[in-house]
Amino acid sequence: MCGIIGYVGPEQAQGFILDGLATLEYRGYDSAGLVYIQNNEAHLFKTVSRVEKLRELVNSTGATASALSLVSERPTASGLEVDSDWLRETQTSRTNGTVKRVSQEAKPDIPEMLAESSALHSSRQADPEVVVGIGHTRWATHGAPLERNAHPHTDSDKQFYVVHNGIVENFQDIKTMLEAQSVTFKSDTDTEVIPQLLAYNYRKLGDVKEAFLKTIRSLKGAYSVVMVTPLSPDTMYAARLSSPLVIGIGDKENFIASDPTPIMEHTKKVIFLNDYEAAVITAESCEIIHIKKGKLAKRIPEELEYDPEQALLGDHPNFMIKEVYEAPQTVRSALLGRLRVEQKLIKLGGLELVEEQLRYIDRIIIVSCGTSFYASLVGEYLIEEIAGIPVEVQQASEFKYRVEPLNRSTMVIAVSQSGETADTLAALEKVAGYGVLRLGVVNAVGSSIARLTDAGVYCHAGSEQSVASTKAFIAQVTVLALIALYLSDGNTPLYEEMINELDKLPAKIEVILKLEPAIKKLAKKYIHHRDFLYIGRRYMYPVALEGALKLKELSYIHAEGYAGGEMKHGPLAMIDENFPTMALALDGELFEKTMSNIQEIKARGGPVIAICNDPAKLKDLADDVIKIPKT
Ligand code: M6R
């Protein structure tokens, strides 16, 4: 996921942008860049490397001799929230942080990087006190991770500088049209058409704002775009369609970013741009324009609340480990105020809002992507078994193109950590006209999905910085279990047992976390294998899929997840001594079946690591075992 950051105000924009980009690093990226405009002069920097390299380049040019870095102090209190309803939380989000400033040290390493500056004769007199700048972390989609493909992109005359998230679907049409006008493109990206088209429109209209709006109106696809130009040296121009942008309103300075994380240390007041909205932002003003209607939109800034503790790494080596260790607290937070063990009650304030409509639901479709999709599959099994309502889970990217009957007794649930995933948003938008009830199971408070749905239940997992989702999966499964119990209205023999088990879950996860040294040892033993299989049955099947995704994503080792029963229908052919299997062999009615699958694998010489409740039962069969508590 790419990241966008922007600043306009009296400070050194570069310092804020570099710190903002560092905050956005958690999204993953392969190149980074920034441009700032001071005294009508644009200074552009790019690197196919880390943000720290970009900082070195900026500092080494002498352009930022006094550049400042913003560092958060350690917070003192936790901001855990008790459950409150969807609407209230959706309208207010989070922040606050203490900021101190320290100066930077520069270690130049110029050869790998690009720095250039260009001056234009501006139609406006630059205010020497105001600096404007934008930055970007890029995850390559159109074009390899090369310097020429890194953002910001500019037009041939270096007038307009653009950062962009999303995809310009009609970029080829625009490019062809501009090439016919002798415009030469320098990059392989879809993004470059934006500044080039902007320059073309500006030549015709002679007005930056009008040229920007005209350009944005020509784009098809999904975008969040931020633009600066020496022609208007104290202004940022931004626009959004299906890709998030949030504006931070400061005191004589304003901010913009693709998510609130980098701005929340500086201001609590924010405006989340809606689809088809553009913004013209100076240090003292923020004008929002509806792109299609061309009219001003009235938007009142929201107050963010944020617990900065979540954003800090603490003693952990990386965010993923930190978040794995937060799993027990994640479950506690998801259950807090909702699981009333004494009263044997599930209280979901967000669903009470749509109580009446829920009575008529006879079919549920869950839409989601990636890890959230696998959590949704667990949710499917849970809701069907506990609440007896038929559920199907669809990958949002497929669902949006399917033609299928929907009616008012169907409910669509969107499951998403970020609440901003374009395919999941598009799936929700697709069902807008059918009168179906739309629920959200979302972690990010105030996110687009939270705002688009009729009701929902927040995951309360706190901020998930690691791109590899772990605690969000756990929170989603917990919340889906609560929804299943809520929908059952107590009419399931499992009701009490489930409530008691959910209550014990955090303590059981703590037991598993203590296994880290033993699991590390196992990882070292198997580190040289290049292929892994994960198998499980019933609830363990989606867990096997998620396990395989995590291994791929984090170690670049090929891994596949399969339902144990599918092994004999083809995949067994792959198994040999170089293809280990992670078998999810927990006690329960399907344990014997999983044992049979393990036998099949052993018969082909495949090593087996079993995750089980009772290692004695796997003696002489599994090569290694990881014992976890029974639930
Ligand atoms: O924010 P979302 O839950 O909607 O994101 C969906 C997927 O992109 C996400 O779950 C992804 O698969 C994980 N981060 C991978 O670990």
XYZ file of C-alpha atoms and ligand atoms in Angstrom:
647
model
C 0.000 0.000 0.000
C 1.409 3.361 -0.976
C 1.422 6.289 1.455
C 0.797 10.006 0.935
C 1.738 12.939 3.122
C 1.569 16.705 2.621
C 2.104 19.940 4.533
C 1.519 23.651 4.089
C 2.581 26.166 6.718
C 5.430 28.161 8.182
C 7.549 25.162 9.310
C 10.170 23.359 7.281
C 7.803 21.116 5.293
C 10.605 18.631 4.543
C 11.030 17.649 8.210
C 7.334 16.961 8.666
C 7.100 15.084 5.374
C 10.111 12.885 6.122
C 8.762 12.033 9.570
C 5.328 11.421 8.072
C 6.787 9.084 5.461
C 8.649 7.217 8.210
C 5.347 6.801 10.051
C 3.797 5.409 6.868
C 6.607 2.886 6.345
C 4.509 0.212 8.044
C 2.346 0.089 4.886
C 5.263 -1.370 2.926
C 7.010 0.353 -0.004
C 9.889 0.023 -2.423
C 10.702 3.662 -3.177
C 10.060 7.069 -1.679
C 10.114 10.698 -2.725
C 9.173 14.218 -1.801
C 8.958 17.674 -3.272
C 8.726 20.971 -1.453
C 8.248 24.453 -2.798
C 9.916 27.432 -1.269
C 10.298 30.875 -2.860
C 8.685 29.646 -6.080
C 11.264 26.920 -6.398
C 10.481 23.200 -6.418
C 12.981 20.826 -4.773
C 12.450 17.207 -5.779
C 14.045 14.147 -4.126
C 13.578 10.449 -4.891
C 15.160 7.204 -3.841
C 14.664 3.512 -4.530
C 15.518 2.886 -0.936
C 14.332 3.615 2.581
C 12.946 6.883 3.925
C 16.160 7.296 5.925
C 18.073 7.471 2.627
C 15.698 10.133 1.424
C 16.333 12.078 4.620
C 20.076 11.836 4.040
C 19.650 13.125 0.508
C 17.483 16.045 1.580
C 19.876 16.969 4.359
C 22.974 16.552 2.225
C 21.813 19.079 -0.335
C 21.947 21.714 2.380
C 18.372 22.528 1.602
C 17.312 21.666 5.092
C 20.176 22.693 7.250
C 17.702 23.408 10.009
C 15.290 20.611 9.244
C 13.502 19.359 12.318
C 12.323 15.906 13.160
C 9.261 15.290 15.254
C 9.491 12.526 17.828
C 6.734 11.311 20.089
C 7.375 10.990 23.778
C 6.297 7.824 25.488
C 2.670 8.052 26.514
C 1.568 7.289 30.049
C -1.978 6.043 29.828
C -3.800 3.445 27.789
C -6.827 4.616 25.881
C -8.879 1.443 25.960
C -12.481 2.103 25.124
C -15.527 0.295 26.355
C -17.990 -0.698 23.642
C -20.038 2.086 22.263
C -22.287 2.098 19.279
C -21.233 2.178 15.660
C -22.640 5.564 14.763
C -21.159 7.482 17.641
C -17.699 6.001 17.144
C -17.956 6.381 13.416
C -18.465 10.081 13.736
C -15.550 10.607 16.107
C -12.123 9.039 15.808
C -8.868 9.402 17.740
C -5.542 11.250 18.704
C -3.280 13.109 20.911
C 0.431 13.026 21.382
C 3.211 15.071 22.913
C 5.761 16.328 20.433
C 9.333 17.321 20.898
C 11.800 18.460 18.286
C 15.348 17.271 17.693
C 17.760 18.189 14.973
C 18.824 15.748 12.285
C 22.235 14.462 11.407
C 22.997 14.026 7.733
C 24.989 11.231 6.112
C 24.881 11.807 2.373
C 24.739 8.878 -0.050
C 23.816 10.575 -3.268
C 24.604 8.124 -6.094
C 21.542 5.917 -5.493
C 19.258 8.872 -5.355
C 17.897 11.760 -7.299
C 17.711 15.367 -6.225
C 16.792 18.225 -8.487
C 15.260 21.616 -8.215
C 13.439 23.801 -10.666
C 12.245 27.387 -10.508
C 9.254 28.816 -12.283
C 8.084 32.319 -12.747
C 4.988 32.173 -10.596
C 1.809 34.056 -11.307
C 1.592 34.538 -7.535
C 4.139 36.101 -5.213
C 5.448 33.415 -2.885
C 5.061 34.134 0.819
C 8.619 33.543 2.080
C 7.181 32.284 5.374
C 5.103 29.526 3.799
C 6.435 26.192 2.603
C 4.365 23.570 0.893
C 5.429 20.001 0.230
C 4.224 16.480 -0.483
C 5.779 13.033 -0.094
C 5.040 9.458 -1.076
C 6.045 5.891 -0.352
C 5.453 3.718 -3.422
C 4.637 0.028 -3.714
C 5.167 -0.708 -7.411
C 2.106 -1.581 -9.508
C 2.563 0.083 -12.922
C 6.283 -0.007 -13.629
C 9.198 -1.505 -11.729
C 10.588 0.034 -8.521
C 12.917 2.475 -10.279
C 13.736 6.080 -9.574
C 11.857 7.271 -12.648
C 8.722 5.526 -11.404
C 8.907 6.872 -7.854
C 6.570 9.730 -6.892
C 6.216 12.734 -6.974
C 5.722 12.781 -10.733
C 5.927 15.943 -12.757
C 5.074 17.176 -16.249
C 7.630 17.882 -18.968
C 7.983 21.549 -17.925
C 8.275 20.677 -14.204
C 5.297 22.805 -13.297
C 3.056 20.352 -11.470
C 4.123 17.744 -8.886
C 1.762 14.902 -8.081
C 1.617 12.009 -5.633
C -1.057 9.394 -6.196
C -2.435 6.241 -4.594
C -4.713 3.926 -6.552
C -4.934 3.143 -10.239
C -5.790 5.397 -13.171
C -7.671 2.838 -15.245
C -7.889 5.013 -18.369
C -4.229 6.097 -18.243
C -3.506 4.550 -21.643
C -6.239 6.623 -23.335
C -4.954 9.822 -21.705
C -1.359 8.975 -22.561
C -2.210 8.280 -26.196
C -4.069 11.586 -26.437
C -1.153 13.522 -24.895
C 1.480 11.735 -26.985
C -0.454 12.855 -30.042
C 0.171 16.392 -28.707
C 3.939 15.672 -28.573
C 4.064 15.104 -24.813
C 6.929 12.767 -23.891
C 6.522 10.468 -20.895
C 9.464 9.632 -18.672
C 8.068 6.931 -16.406
C 6.235 3.621 -16.808
C 3.525 4.635 -14.366
C -0.146 5.387 -14.753
C 0.383 8.333 -12.376
C 2.470 10.423 -14.771
C -0.579 11.095 -16.925
C -1.946 13.258 -14.095
C 0.725 16.031 -14.076
C 1.052 15.833 -17.866
C -2.694 16.241 -18.364
C -2.714 18.981 -15.756
C -0.035 20.914 -17.654
C -2.000 20.424 -20.868
C -5.225 21.690 -19.240
C -3.375 24.595 -17.589
C -2.054 25.741 -20.950
C -5.660 25.991 -22.116
C -7.324 27.374 -18.968
C -4.560 29.469 -17.395
C -5.916 28.731 -13.910
C -4.363 26.134 -11.614
C -7.510 25.228 -9.681
C -9.678 24.903 -12.776
C -7.001 22.869 -14.544
C -6.717 20.568 -11.513
C -10.479 19.979 -11.314
C -10.734 19.370 -15.051
C -7.898 16.855 -14.845
C -9.437 14.995 -11.919
C -12.770 14.797 -13.728
C -11.017 12.969 -16.591
C -9.641 10.183 -14.377
C -11.286 6.772 -14.162
C -10.415 4.220 -11.515
C -9.455 4.791 -7.910
C -7.317 7.639 -6.732
C -6.163 9.831 -3.964
C -4.130 12.620 -5.505
C -2.234 15.507 -3.961
C -0.565 18.155 -6.109
C 1.680 21.174 -5.543
C 3.047 23.680 -8.031
C 5.398 26.677 -7.955
C 2.647 28.448 -9.916
C 0.625 28.544 -6.721
C 3.392 28.227 -4.143
C 1.335 28.290 -0.957
C -1.370 25.779 -1.832
C -1.931 22.000 -1.879
C -4.575 20.563 -4.187
C -6.096 17.168 -3.385
C -8.840 14.840 -4.614
C -10.230 11.467 -3.681
C -12.164 8.609 -5.251
C -12.164 5.189 -3.516
C -8.786 5.754 -1.895
C -8.572 7.518 1.461
C -7.276 11.014 2.213
C -7.536 12.876 5.485
C -6.852 16.578 5.976
C -5.492 17.777 9.322
C -6.508 21.293 10.296
C -3.789 23.007 12.326
C -3.110 26.490 13.615
C -1.844 28.475 10.604
C -0.702 25.166 9.077
C -2.548 22.288 7.446
C -1.713 18.672 6.733
C -2.847 15.871 4.472
C -2.191 12.121 4.513
C -3.494 8.806 3.286
C -4.296 7.808 6.866
C -4.419 9.812 10.090
C -1.326 8.210 11.679
C 1.275 10.803 10.587
C -0.877 13.838 11.351
C -2.403 12.917 14.636
C 0.596 14.126 16.607
C 0.044 17.599 15.229
C -3.679 18.141 15.238
C -6.858 16.479 16.413
C -9.069 18.292 13.936
C -9.531 16.374 10.694
C -11.682 16.189 7.608
C -11.928 12.812 5.871
C -12.392 13.612 2.191
C -15.370 11.802 0.659
C -15.439 10.272 -2.786
C -15.637 12.876 -5.550
C -14.350 15.621 -3.269
C -11.402 17.877 -4.033
C -9.652 20.210 -1.598
C -7.718 23.430 -2.040
C -5.601 23.817 1.074
C -3.485 26.763 2.203
C -1.941 27.362 5.636
C -5.032 29.258 6.740
C -7.877 27.765 4.721
C -9.333 24.547 3.412
C -11.901 24.696 0.644
C -13.744 21.464 -0.242
C -15.302 21.199 -3.689
C -17.617 18.520 -5.048
C -15.812 17.376 -8.165
C -18.866 16.479 -10.232
C -21.112 19.345 -9.178
C -18.276 21.888 -9.102
C -19.834 23.389 -5.953
C -18.352 24.073 -2.550
C -19.087 21.339 -0.017
C -19.658 22.285 3.622
C -17.531 20.051 5.850
C -17.077 20.486 9.579
C -13.813 19.056 10.956
C -14.140 16.019 13.232
C -12.180 15.595 16.459
C -9.791 12.641 16.500
C -9.138 10.739 19.668
C -6.026 8.611 19.581
C -3.979 6.596 21.991
C -0.341 7.188 20.950
C 0.793 4.174 22.966
C -0.552 1.993 20.183
C 1.762 3.613 17.687
C 4.953 2.909 19.610
C 7.097 -0.125 19.267
C 8.134 -0.404 22.900
C 10.756 -3.110 23.461
C 9.658 -5.253 20.535
C 11.977 -5.706 17.541
C 9.227 -4.964 15.035
C 5.535 -4.177 14.888
C 4.519 -7.651 13.891
C 6.044 -9.241 16.994
C 4.579 -6.461 19.106
C 1.153 -7.107 17.653
C 1.424 -10.876 18.075
C 2.109 -10.222 21.750
C -0.918 -7.945 21.898
C -3.226 -10.842 20.974
C -4.551 -11.510 24.503
C -5.306 -7.811 24.997
C -6.859 -7.705 21.524
C -9.382 -10.370 22.491
C -10.058 -8.661 25.823
C -10.693 -5.340 24.053
C -13.002 -6.936 21.488
C -15.013 -8.558 24.305
C -14.986 -5.655 26.734
C -18.486 -4.525 27.661
C -19.942 -6.876 25.066
C -19.484 -10.282 26.663
C -21.452 -10.228 29.916
C -20.465 -13.561 31.413
C -22.502 -13.268 34.614
C -25.686 -12.337 32.779
C -24.973 -14.747 29.920
C -25.556 -11.818 27.588
C -24.018 -10.437 24.417
C -24.361 -6.664 24.162
C -23.586 -5.164 20.761
C -24.698 -1.541 20.803
C -24.061 -1.152 17.069
C -26.462 -3.963 16.182
C -29.197 -2.750 18.511
C -29.607 0.153 16.100
C -30.861 -2.239 13.422
C -32.542 -4.805 15.681
C -35.816 -4.701 13.726
C -34.175 -5.300 10.350
C -32.053 -8.144 11.719
C -35.190 -10.143 12.479
C -35.920 -10.526 8.757
C -32.470 -11.615 7.644
C -32.412 -15.099 6.090
C -29.146 -14.914 4.155
C -25.801 -13.317 4.913
C -23.029 -12.495 2.468
C -19.670 -11.569 3.962
C -17.295 -9.630 1.706
C -13.629 -9.095 2.461
C -10.065 -9.562 1.202
C -6.913 -11.395 2.278
C -6.625 -12.096 5.969
C -10.022 -10.526 6.570
C -11.435 -13.003 4.050
C -10.029 -15.927 6.021
C -11.412 -14.505 9.268
C -14.752 -14.179 7.461
C -14.641 -17.901 6.573
C -14.321 -18.693 10.276
C -17.273 -16.321 10.770
C -19.292 -18.252 8.166
C -18.878 -21.503 10.089
C -19.649 -19.761 13.378
C -22.807 -17.964 12.234
C -24.186 -21.047 10.484
C -23.504 -23.329 13.434
C -24.543 -20.939 16.188
C -27.241 -18.754 14.632
C -28.456 -21.149 11.917
C -28.453 -18.487 9.185
C -27.000 -19.454 5.789
C -23.792 -17.523 5.110
C -21.546 -17.269 2.098
C -18.199 -15.520 2.091
C -17.018 -13.869 -1.089
C -13.751 -12.251 -2.007
C -14.723 -8.616 -2.425
C -12.694 -8.348 -5.639
C -14.878 -11.091 -7.188
C -18.149 -10.129 -5.576
C -18.172 -6.709 -7.170
C -18.280 -8.245 -10.659
C -20.733 -11.086 -9.955
C -24.311 -10.948 -11.117
C -26.488 -12.558 -8.487
C -29.924 -12.093 -6.985
C -30.079 -10.019 -3.814
C -33.116 -9.026 -1.825
C -34.070 -7.132 1.305
C -33.763 -10.181 3.538
C -30.085 -10.479 2.621
C -27.521 -8.819 4.860
C -24.039 -7.928 3.625
C -21.224 -7.773 6.164
C -17.954 -6.101 5.166
C -14.972 -7.273 7.212
C -11.879 -5.088 7.070
C -9.069 -4.025 9.357
C -8.385 -0.703 7.667
C -11.940 0.010 6.580
C -10.411 1.457 3.416
C -9.828 -1.557 1.159
C -11.035 -0.467 -2.278
C -12.531 -3.829 -3.323
C -14.455 -4.182 -0.071
C -15.727 -0.630 -0.417
C -16.727 -1.331 -4.018
C -18.608 -4.475 -2.916
C -20.587 -2.402 -0.421
C -21.269 0.257 -3.014
C -22.507 -2.401 -5.434
C -25.339 -3.459 -3.104
C -26.370 0.102 -2.269
C -29.425 0.042 -4.523
C -30.835 -3.299 -3.313
C -32.120 -2.169 0.068
C -29.965 -4.765 1.824
C -28.733 -4.145 5.343
C -25.000 -3.369 5.310
C -22.965 -4.140 8.397
C -19.295 -3.477 9.050
C -16.791 -5.421 11.113
C -14.028 -2.858 10.990
C -11.040 -1.957 13.098
C -10.247 1.607 11.959
C -12.684 3.960 13.623
C -14.280 6.503 11.301
C -12.909 4.736 8.201
C -14.735 4.739 4.862
C -16.375 1.342 5.414
C -17.482 2.350 8.896
C -19.100 5.413 7.425
C -20.667 3.610 4.475
C -22.405 0.857 6.452
C -25.761 1.063 8.239
C -24.429 -0.421 11.443
C -21.603 -2.564 12.689
C -19.249 -3.705 15.389
C -15.769 -2.273 15.792
C -12.910 -4.704 16.401
C -11.145 -2.485 18.959
C -7.792 -4.051 18.063
C -6.027 -0.689 18.222
C -3.795 0.467 15.404
C -2.260 -2.362 13.372
C 1.058 -1.051 12.076
C 2.344 -4.310 10.666
C 1.279 -4.928 7.077
C 1.063 -8.622 7.930
C -2.186 -8.737 9.798
C -2.230 -10.764 13.021
C -4.175 -9.139 15.799
C -6.819 -7.875 13.371
C -7.528 -11.497 12.353
C -7.947 -12.475 15.987
C -10.179 -9.488 16.719
C -12.303 -10.140 13.616
C -12.863 -13.783 14.564
C -13.750 -12.719 18.134
C -16.238 -10.129 16.903
C -17.775 -12.561 14.399
C -18.231 -15.069 17.246
C -20.016 -12.350 19.237
C -22.229 -11.538 16.248
C -23.076 -15.238 15.817
C -24.075 -15.479 19.491
C -26.036 -12.224 19.265
C -27.946 -13.414 16.185
C -28.701 -16.768 17.848
C -30.683 -14.973 20.543
C -29.547 -17.662 22.940
C -31.237 -20.398 20.911
C -28.276 -22.714 20.607
C -27.031 -25.401 22.955
C -23.562 -23.888 22.456
C -24.550 -20.486 23.841
C -23.331 -20.775 27.436
C -20.318 -22.861 26.561
C -19.200 -20.352 23.945
C -19.595 -17.424 26.348
C -17.459 -19.198 28.950
C -14.835 -20.183 26.388
C -14.573 -16.655 24.956
C -13.976 -15.407 28.463
C -11.060 -17.845 28.912
C -9.512 -17.152 25.512
C -7.013 -14.370 26.441
C -5.440 -16.544 29.163
C -5.090 -19.441 26.700
C -3.378 -17.209 24.149
C -0.939 -16.151 26.862
C 0.025 -19.810 27.296
C 0.716 -20.075 23.547
C 2.892 -16.954 23.537
C 5.176 -18.608 26.101
C 6.063 -21.163 23.411
C 8.106 -18.611 21.455
C 11.561 -20.136 22.225
C 10.407 -23.647 21.240
C 8.760 -22.344 18.057
C 11.912 -20.390 17.150
C 13.896 -23.628 17.428
C 11.475 -25.360 15.084
C 11.668 -22.477 12.608
C 15.466 -22.896 12.515
C 15.094 -26.621 11.869
C 12.795 -26.065 8.863
C 14.267 -22.815 7.550
C 15.812 -24.398 4.445
C 12.575 -25.745 2.999
C 11.107 -23.727 0.152
C 7.579 -25.218 0.124
C 5.100 -25.729 2.948
C 1.618 -27.124 3.172
C -0.919 -26.150 5.834
C -3.886 -28.445 6.402
C -6.918 -28.241 8.641
C -10.542 -29.275 8.720
C -13.663 -27.288 9.566
C -12.682 -24.233 11.644
C -9.056 -25.118 11.140
C -9.382 -24.934 7.341
C -9.532 -21.103 7.133
C -6.844 -21.010 9.803
C -4.651 -23.175 7.529
C -5.267 -20.720 4.668
C -4.280 -17.804 6.880
C -1.192 -19.649 8.148
C -0.018 -20.222 4.583
C -0.616 -16.547 3.722
C 1.433 -15.401 6.708
C 4.350 -17.668 5.805
C 4.372 -16.452 2.180
C 4.036 -12.814 3.103
C 6.714 -12.787 5.778
C 9.328 -15.247 4.569
C 8.734 -15.358 0.783
C 8.507 -19.151 1.127
C 5.903 -20.861 -1.012
C 3.029 -22.138 1.116
C -0.441 -23.459 0.410
C -3.413 -24.025 2.642
C -5.746 -26.950 2.034
C -8.768 -28.549 3.614
C -7.454 -31.885 4.927
C -10.140 -33.785 2.995
C -8.898 -32.357 -0.300
C -5.419 -33.872 0.005
C -6.282 -37.059 -1.811
C -7.822 -35.106 -4.703
C -4.513 -33.925 -6.076
C -2.244 -32.041 -3.658
C -0.720 -35.231 -2.212
C 1.211 -35.548 -5.475
C 3.428 -32.682 -4.335
C 4.461 -34.203 -1.030
C 7.966 -35.563 -0.478
C 10.709 -35.156 2.122
C 11.290 -31.542 1.016
C 7.671 -30.464 1.411
C 6.779 -30.209 5.111
C 3.188 -29.969 6.319
C 1.881 -27.914 9.183
C -1.091 -30.013 10.342
C -3.730 -28.360 12.515
C -4.715 -31.477 14.452
C -6.747 -30.255 17.395
C -8.946 -32.520 19.505
C -12.546 -32.761 18.406
C -14.803 -34.783 16.179
C -12.538 -34.437 13.122
C -9.295 -35.314 14.887
C -9.252 -38.877 13.526
C -9.838 -37.608 9.989
C -6.891 -35.230 10.291
C -4.805 -38.136 11.601
C -5.631 -40.026 8.399
C -4.397 -37.065 6.353
C -1.173 -37.029 8.353
C -0.764 -40.772 7.647
C -1.121 -40.084 3.910
C 1.553 -37.409 4.088
C 3.933 -39.578 6.127
C 3.462 -42.394 3.621
C 4.977 -40.075 0.994
C 7.896 -39.118 3.226
C 6.602 -35.633 4.030
C 7.761 -34.127 7.363
C 4.843 -33.148 9.626
C 4.677 -30.461 12.293
C 1.429 -30.911 14.187
C -0.314 -28.225 16.178
C -2.309 -30.237 18.679
C -3.819 -30.404 22.147
C -2.342 -33.772 23.094
C 1.103 -34.681 21.721
C 0.763 -38.262 22.994
C -1.857 -38.903 20.341
C 0.610 -37.979 17.588
C 3.546 -39.940 18.961
C 5.337 -41.920 16.247
C 3.539 -39.947 13.553
C 4.367 -36.239 13.640
C 8.022 -35.195 13.371
C 7.421 -32.225 15.646
C 4.507 -31.021 17.744
C 3.359 -27.696 19.148
C 0.976 -28.206 22.035
C -1.687 -25.536 22.542
C -4.503 -25.368 25.124
C -7.813 -26.972 24.253
C -10.827 -24.713 23.638
O -7.756 -3.680 5.754
P -8.329 -4.940 5.214
O -8.583 -5.947 6.295
O -9.564 -4.731 4.398
O -7.227 -5.525 4.246
C -7.470 -6.680 3.481
C -6.194 -7.362 3.114
O -5.425 -6.564 2.257
C -5.355 -7.686 4.345
O -6.106 -8.471 5.216
C -4.060 -8.442 3.964
O -4.358 -9.655 3.358
C -3.244 -8.662 5.220
N -2.676 -7.435 5.693
C -2.165 -9.670 4.994
O -1.501 -9.971 6.194
